[in-house]
Amino acid sequence: MKYALVAIICFLQYNLHAQKPCEYGTNVVDSIGSYKATKEYVVHERNFAGKSSYIFFSLVNSDGTPLLNLQQIEKSADFIKANCFDNNSKIYLQLTNGKVVTLIHDKEESCGTMIAVNEESKYSRLLSGSFMFMQGSIEALKEAPVSLIRIKYTTETIDYIFKKELVSELTKVTYEPENYFVNYLKCIE
């Protein structure tokens, strides 16, 4: 009995220390309402043949409504095709347990912004969107890691494979995209 008690205490201590801390980029409560957003987190990065693509996630709780903010940045010396979000845009998250979770765009149409970066002789396109969690999706995302994300833009659908571990060339930080929701959904509850 004594060994069982020690084993349980050790297990609980390990689980408490293994959880990721919540880091907020914004945390505001005022007379209008409350808004809490986690810091941006790199979930996808690709650098190939002079072109770069980055996807950042941030979890938001806006007056009790949980949202996923997605920010996509593309850099290239060539023309960058615009991808847009509209009221039909969705994010599909394929979980490692076989479930698929769907997030719905918040209906605000956006095609992003093109910015010239003169120092690098490149262009950057920045696209942002907010996506709402459907009923039951938060519980499913807490259960299993994400293996694939499918983003349905206005004119096309693109798949991105999530890695277990990503060492970002941009930020020089190691990220765990597969476990993003498992580790950080608790931050907006």
PDB file of C-alpha atoms in Angstrom:
ATOM      1  CA  MET A   1       0.000   0.000   0.000  1.00  0.00           C
ATOM      2  CA  LYS A   2       2.843   2.338   0.884  1.00  0.00           C
ATOM      3  CA  TYR A   3       4.476   1.811  -2.539  1.00  0.00           C
ATOM      4  CA  ALA A   4       1.199   2.395  -4.365  1.00  0.00           C
ATOM      5  CA  LEU A   5       0.746   5.719  -2.574  1.00  0.00           C
ATOM      6  CA  VAL A   6       4.307   6.815  -3.440  1.00  0.00           C
ATOM      7  CA  ALA A   7       3.779   5.791  -7.083  1.00  0.00           C
ATOM      8  CA  ILE A   8       0.553   7.801  -7.314  1.00  0.00           C
ATOM      9  CA  ILE A   9       2.177  10.902  -5.805  1.00  0.00           C
ATOM     10  CA  CYS A  10       5.137  10.639  -8.207  1.00  0.00           C
ATOM     11  CA  PHE A  11       2.773  10.223 -11.172  1.00  0.00           C
ATOM     12  CA  LEU A  12       0.720  13.284 -10.195  1.00  0.00           C
ATOM     13  CA  GLN A  13       3.860  15.387  -9.680  1.00  0.00           C
ATOM     14  CA  TYR A  14       5.156  14.368 -13.120  1.00  0.00           C
ATOM     15  CA  ASN A  15       1.861  15.302 -14.782  1.00  0.00           C
ATOM     16  CA  LEU A  16       1.732  18.670 -13.034  1.00  0.00           C
ATOM     17  CA  HIS A  17       5.250  19.553 -14.160  1.00  0.00           C
ATOM     18  CA  ALA A  18       4.712  18.226 -17.700  1.00  0.00           C
ATOM     19  CA  GLN A  19       1.903  20.672 -18.491  1.00  0.00           C
ATOM     20  CA  LYS A  20       2.807  23.721 -20.547  1.00  0.00           C
ATOM     21  CA  PRO A  21       2.371  27.131 -18.883  1.00  0.00           C
ATOM     22  CA  CYS A  22      -0.078  29.616 -20.371  1.00  0.00           C
ATOM     23  CA  GLU A  23       1.570  32.674 -21.916  1.00  0.00           C
ATOM     24  CA  TYR A  24      -0.728  35.472 -22.988  1.00  0.00           C
ATOM     25  CA  GLY A  25      -0.079  38.118 -25.610  1.00  0.00           C
ATOM     26  CA  THR A  26      -3.242  39.968 -24.574  1.00  0.00           C
ATOM     27  CA  ASN A  27      -5.291  39.751 -21.390  1.00  0.00           C
ATOM     28  CA  VAL A  28      -7.778  42.612 -20.994  1.00  0.00           C
ATOM     29  CA  VAL A  29     -10.866  42.976 -18.800  1.00  0.00           C
ATOM     30  CA  ASP A  30     -12.753  46.252 -18.882  1.00  0.00           C
ATOM     31  CA  SER A  31     -16.303  47.629 -18.855  1.00  0.00           C
ATOM     32  CA  ILE A  32     -16.890  46.434 -22.443  1.00  0.00           C
ATOM     33  CA  GLY A  33     -15.909  42.823 -21.773  1.00  0.00           C
ATOM     34  CA  SER A  34     -12.970  40.478 -21.572  1.00  0.00           C
ATOM     35  CA  TYR A  35     -10.421  39.375 -24.159  1.00  0.00           C
ATOM     36  CA  LYS A  36      -7.645  36.886 -23.537  1.00  0.00           C
ATOM     37  CA  ALA A  37      -5.289  35.632 -26.288  1.00  0.00           C
ATOM     38  CA  THR A  38      -2.295  33.314 -26.064  1.00  0.00           C
ATOM     39  CA  LYS A  39       0.973  34.270 -27.712  1.00  0.00           C
ATOM     40  CA  GLU A  40       1.415  33.305 -31.376  1.00  0.00           C
ATOM     41  CA  TYR A  41       2.730  29.761 -31.835  1.00  0.00           C
ATOM     42  CA  VAL A  42       4.406  28.412 -34.990  1.00  0.00           C
ATOM     43  CA  VAL A  43       2.561  25.293 -36.183  1.00  0.00           C
ATOM     44  CA  HIS A  44       3.893  25.111 -39.750  1.00  0.00           C
ATOM     45  CA  GLU A  45       7.003  26.434 -41.466  1.00  0.00           C
ATOM     46  CA  ARG A  46       8.376  25.797 -44.943  1.00  0.00           C
ATOM     47  CA  ASN A  47      11.459  27.386 -46.532  1.00  0.00           C
ATOM     48  CA  PHE A  48      12.257  26.205 -50.048  1.00  0.00           C
ATOM     49  CA  ALA A  49      13.773  27.793 -53.185  1.00  0.00           C
ATOM     50  CA  GLY A  50      13.653  31.353 -51.865  1.00  0.00           C
ATOM     51  CA  LYS A  51      10.038  31.085 -50.727  1.00  0.00           C
ATOM     52  CA  SER A  52       8.947  30.974 -47.095  1.00  0.00           C
ATOM     53  CA  SER A  53       5.600  30.113 -45.559  1.00  0.00           C
ATOM     54  CA  TYR A  54       4.625  30.282 -41.874  1.00  0.00           C
ATOM     55  CA  ILE A  55       1.401  29.497 -40.023  1.00  0.00           C
ATOM     56  CA  PHE A  56       0.877  30.787 -36.484  1.00  0.00           C
ATOM     57  CA  PHE A  57      -1.946  29.849 -34.108  1.00  0.00           C
ATOM     58  CA  SER A  58      -3.260  31.813 -31.145  1.00  0.00           C
ATOM     59  CA  LEU A  59      -6.135  30.764 -28.889  1.00  0.00           C
ATOM     60  CA  VAL A  60      -8.612  33.447 -27.852  1.00  0.00           C
ATOM     61  CA  ASN A  61     -11.370  33.770 -25.276  1.00  0.00           C
ATOM     62  CA  SER A  62     -13.502  36.769 -26.188  1.00  0.00           C
ATOM     63  CA  ASP A  63     -16.255  37.322 -23.601  1.00  0.00           C
ATOM     64  CA  GLY A  64     -16.494  33.561 -23.015  1.00  0.00           C
ATOM     65  CA  THR A  65     -16.358  32.567 -26.703  1.00  0.00           C
ATOM     66  CA  PRO A  66     -13.325  30.422 -27.593  1.00  0.00           C
ATOM     67  CA  LEU A  67     -11.712  31.147 -30.972  1.00  0.00           C
ATOM     68  CA  LEU A  68      -8.651  30.095 -32.930  1.00  0.00           C
ATOM     69  CA  ASN A  69      -6.758  32.924 -34.605  1.00  0.00           C
ATOM     70  CA  LEU A  70      -4.739  31.833 -37.626  1.00  0.00           C
ATOM     71  CA  GLN A  71      -2.051  34.021 -39.141  1.00  0.00           C
ATOM     72  CA  GLN A  72      -0.325  32.992 -42.355  1.00  0.00           C
ATOM     73  CA  ILE A  73       2.774  34.753 -43.658  1.00  0.00           C
ATOM     74  CA  GLU A  74       4.308  34.062 -47.069  1.00  0.00           C
ATOM     75  CA  LYS A  75       7.540  35.624 -48.363  1.00  0.00           C
ATOM     76  CA  SER A  76       8.932  35.461 -51.885  1.00  0.00           C
ATOM     77  CA  ALA A  77      10.738  37.500 -54.523  1.00  0.00           C
ATOM     78  CA  ASP A  78       8.069  36.314 -56.989  1.00  0.00           C
ATOM     79  CA  PHE A  79       4.366  37.097 -57.151  1.00  0.00           C
ATOM     80  CA  ILE A  80       2.446  35.635 -54.182  1.00  0.00           C
ATOM     81  CA  LYS A  81      -1.018  34.397 -55.024  1.00  0.00           C
ATOM     82  CA  ALA A  82      -3.723  35.650 -52.668  1.00  0.00           C
ATOM     83  CA  ASN A  83      -5.632  33.123 -50.590  1.00  0.00           C
ATOM     84  CA  CYS A  84      -8.769  34.506 -49.002  1.00  0.00           C
ATOM     85  CA  PHE A  85     -11.111  33.606 -46.164  1.00  0.00           C
ATOM     86  CA  ASP A  86     -14.869  34.041 -46.582  1.00  0.00           C
ATOM     87  CA  ASN A  87     -18.035  32.726 -44.916  1.00  0.00           C
ATOM     88  CA  ASN A  88     -17.450  29.240 -46.433  1.00  0.00           C
ATOM     89  CA  SER A  89     -13.861  28.930 -45.167  1.00  0.00           C
ATOM     90  CA  LYS A  90     -13.121  26.176 -42.672  1.00  0.00           C
ATOM     91  CA  ILE A  91     -10.260  24.458 -40.894  1.00  0.00           C
ATOM     92  CA  TYR A  92     -10.339  20.681 -40.654  1.00  0.00           C
ATOM     93  CA  LEU A  93      -8.092  19.103 -38.034  1.00  0.00           C
ATOM     94  CA  GLN A  94      -7.312  15.391 -38.470  1.00  0.00           C
ATOM     95  CA  LEU A  95      -6.530  13.896 -35.055  1.00  0.00           C
ATOM     96  CA  THR A  96      -4.233  10.925 -34.491  1.00  0.00           C
ATOM     97  CA  ASN A  97      -7.207   8.929 -33.125  1.00  0.00           C
ATOM     98  CA  GLY A  98      -9.002   9.224 -36.497  1.00  0.00           C
ATOM     99  CA  LYS A  99     -11.478  11.971 -35.561  1.00  0.00           C
ATOM    100  CA  VAL A 100     -11.839  15.092 -37.699  1.00  0.00           C
ATOM    101  CA  VAL A 101     -12.630  18.409 -35.996  1.00  0.00           C
ATOM    102  CA  THR A 102     -14.063  21.301 -38.012  1.00  0.00           C
ATOM    103  CA  LEU A 103     -13.628  24.993 -37.182  1.00  0.00           C
ATOM    104  CA  ILE A 104     -15.772  27.590 -38.952  1.00  0.00           C
ATOM    105  CA  HIS A 105     -14.541  31.008 -40.114  1.00  0.00           C
ATOM    106  CA  ASP A 106     -16.121  33.975 -38.321  1.00  0.00           C
ATOM    107  CA  LYS A 107     -17.551  35.301 -41.614  1.00  0.00           C
ATOM    108  CA  GLU A 108     -15.343  38.401 -41.880  1.00  0.00           C
ATOM    109  CA  GLU A 109     -13.937  38.241 -45.424  1.00  0.00           C
ATOM    110  CA  SER A 110     -10.197  38.725 -45.686  1.00  0.00           C
ATOM    111  CA  CYS A 111      -7.643  38.360 -48.474  1.00  0.00           C
ATOM    112  CA  GLY A 112      -4.691  39.572 -46.495  1.00  0.00           C
ATOM    113  CA  THR A 113      -2.215  42.326 -47.181  1.00  0.00           C
ATOM    114  CA  MET A 114       0.767  42.425 -49.531  1.00  0.00           C
ATOM    115  CA  ILE A 115       3.832  44.197 -48.136  1.00  0.00           C
ATOM    116  CA  ALA A 116       7.064  45.006 -49.988  1.00  0.00           C
ATOM    117  CA  VAL A 117      10.205  44.296 -47.949  1.00  0.00           C
ATOM    118  CA  ASN A 118      12.757  46.489 -49.733  1.00  0.00           C
ATOM    119  CA  GLU A 119      15.760  45.384 -47.640  1.00  0.00           C
ATOM    120  CA  GLU A 120      15.295  41.768 -48.777  1.00  0.00           C
ATOM    121  CA  SER A 121      13.937  42.553 -52.268  1.00  0.00           C
ATOM    122  CA  LYS A 122      10.952  40.364 -51.411  1.00  0.00           C
ATOM    123  CA  TYR A 123       7.234  40.606 -50.921  1.00  0.00           C
ATOM    124  CA  SER A 124       5.281  39.357 -47.958  1.00  0.00           C
ATOM    125  CA  ARG A 125       1.611  38.446 -47.829  1.00  0.00           C
ATOM    126  CA  LEU A 126      -0.100  38.411 -44.430  1.00  0.00           C
ATOM    127  CA  LEU A 127      -3.479  36.690 -44.002  1.00  0.00           C
ATOM    128  CA  SER A 128      -5.357  36.497 -40.707  1.00  0.00           C
ATOM    129  CA  GLY A 129      -8.615  34.880 -39.726  1.00  0.00           C
ATOM    130  CA  SER A 130     -10.608  33.839 -36.680  1.00  0.00           C
ATOM    131  CA  PHE A 131     -12.276  30.435 -36.495  1.00  0.00           C
ATOM    132  CA  MET A 132     -14.995  29.266 -34.130  1.00  0.00           C
ATOM    133  CA  PHE A 133     -14.993  25.911 -32.366  1.00  0.00           C
ATOM    134  CA  MET A 134     -18.076  23.780 -32.959  1.00  0.00           C
ATOM    135  CA  GLN A 135     -19.847  22.095 -30.046  1.00  0.00           C
ATOM    136  CA  GLY A 136     -17.806  19.149 -28.749  1.00  0.00           C
ATOM    137  CA  SER A 137     -14.688  20.052 -30.729  1.00  0.00           C
ATOM    138  CA  ILE A 138     -12.707  21.374 -27.752  1.00  0.00           C
ATOM    139  CA  GLU A 139     -13.169  18.093 -25.877  1.00  0.00           C
ATOM    140  CA  ALA A 140     -12.031  16.103 -28.951  1.00  0.00           C
ATOM    141  CA  LEU A 141      -8.951  18.329 -29.393  1.00  0.00           C
ATOM    142  CA  LYS A 142      -7.935  17.746 -25.768  1.00  0.00           C
ATOM    143  CA  GLU A 143      -7.964  13.955 -26.311  1.00  0.00           C
ATOM    144  CA  ALA A 144      -5.482  13.499 -29.152  1.00  0.00           C
ATOM    145  CA  PRO A 145      -2.727  15.318 -31.091  1.00  0.00           C
ATOM    146  CA  VAL A 146      -3.356  16.804 -34.557  1.00  0.00           C
ATOM    147  CA  SER A 147      -1.662  15.049 -37.469  1.00  0.00           C
ATOM    148  CA  LEU A 148      -2.950  17.153 -40.387  1.00  0.00           C
ATOM    149  CA  ILE A 149      -4.658  20.471 -40.948  1.00  0.00           C
ATOM    150  CA  ARG A 150      -6.740  21.211 -44.042  1.00  0.00           C
ATOM    151  CA  ILE A 151      -7.523  24.870 -44.678  1.00  0.00           C
ATOM    152  CA  LYS A 152     -10.408  25.644 -47.038  1.00  0.00           C
ATOM    153  CA  TYR A 153      -9.761  29.038 -48.559  1.00  0.00           C
ATOM    154  CA  THR A 154     -12.185  30.822 -50.895  1.00  0.00           C
ATOM    155  CA  THR A 155     -10.788  29.263 -54.077  1.00  0.00           C
ATOM    156  CA  GLU A 156      -8.772  26.222 -52.957  1.00  0.00           C
ATOM    157  CA  THR A 157      -8.072  23.770 -50.159  1.00  0.00           C
ATOM    158  CA  ILE A 158      -4.521  23.124 -48.895  1.00  0.00           C
ATOM    159  CA  ASP A 159      -3.283  20.408 -46.524  1.00  0.00           C
ATOM    160  CA  TYR A 160      -0.459  20.928 -44.049  1.00  0.00           C
ATOM    161  CA  ILE A 161       1.130  18.051 -42.133  1.00  0.00           C
ATOM    162  CA  PHE A 162       1.784  18.783 -38.475  1.00  0.00           C
ATOM    163  CA  LYS A 163       5.110  17.681 -37.053  1.00  0.00           C
ATOM    164  CA  LYS A 164       5.657  16.214 -33.613  1.00  0.00           C
ATOM    165  CA  GLU A 165       8.529  18.693 -33.176  1.00  0.00           C
ATOM    166  CA  LEU A 166       9.420  21.763 -35.233  1.00  0.00           C
ATOM    167  CA  VAL A 167      12.627  23.761 -34.791  1.00  0.00           C
ATOM    168  CA  SER A 168      11.743  27.097 -36.348  1.00  0.00           C
ATOM    169  CA  GLU A 169      14.297  28.746 -38.606  1.00  0.00           C
ATOM    170  CA  LEU A 170      12.439  32.030 -38.049  1.00  0.00           C
ATOM    171  CA  THR A 171      12.305  32.140 -34.244  1.00  0.00           C
ATOM    172  CA  LYS A 172      15.016  29.557 -33.359  1.00  0.00           C
ATOM    173  CA  VAL A 173      12.550  27.984 -30.886  1.00  0.00           C
ATOM    174  CA  THR A 174      11.376  24.370 -30.722  1.00  0.00           C
ATOM    175  CA  TYR A 175       7.596  23.929 -31.069  1.00  0.00           C
ATOM    176  CA  GLU A 176       5.281  20.921 -30.747  1.00  0.00           C
ATOM    177  CA  PRO A 177       2.553  21.558 -33.378  1.00  0.00           C
ATOM    178  CA  GLU A 178       0.924  18.112 -32.962  1.00  0.00           C
ATOM    179  CA  ASN A 179       0.206  18.808 -29.295  1.00  0.00           C
ATOM    180  CA  TYR A 180      -0.743  22.485 -29.584  1.00  0.00           C
ATOM    181  CA  PHE A 181      -4.397  22.025 -28.622  1.00  0.00           C
ATOM    182  CA  VAL A 182      -3.682  19.318 -26.020  1.00  0.00           C
ATOM    183  CA  ASN A 183      -1.194  21.649 -24.293  1.00  0.00           C
ATOM    184  CA  TYR A 184      -2.887  25.049 -24.613  1.00  0.00           C
ATOM    185  CA  LEU A 185      -6.702  24.754 -24.818  1.00  0.00           C
ATOM    186  CA  LYS A 186      -6.757  24.946 -21.014  1.00  0.00           C
ATOM    187  CA  CYS A 187      -5.491  28.538 -21.347  1.00  0.00           C
ATOM    188  CA  ILE A 188      -8.815  29.850 -22.711  1.00  0.00           C
ATOM    189  CA  GLU A 189     -11.282  27.922 -20.546  1.00  0.00           C
TER     190      GLU A 189
END
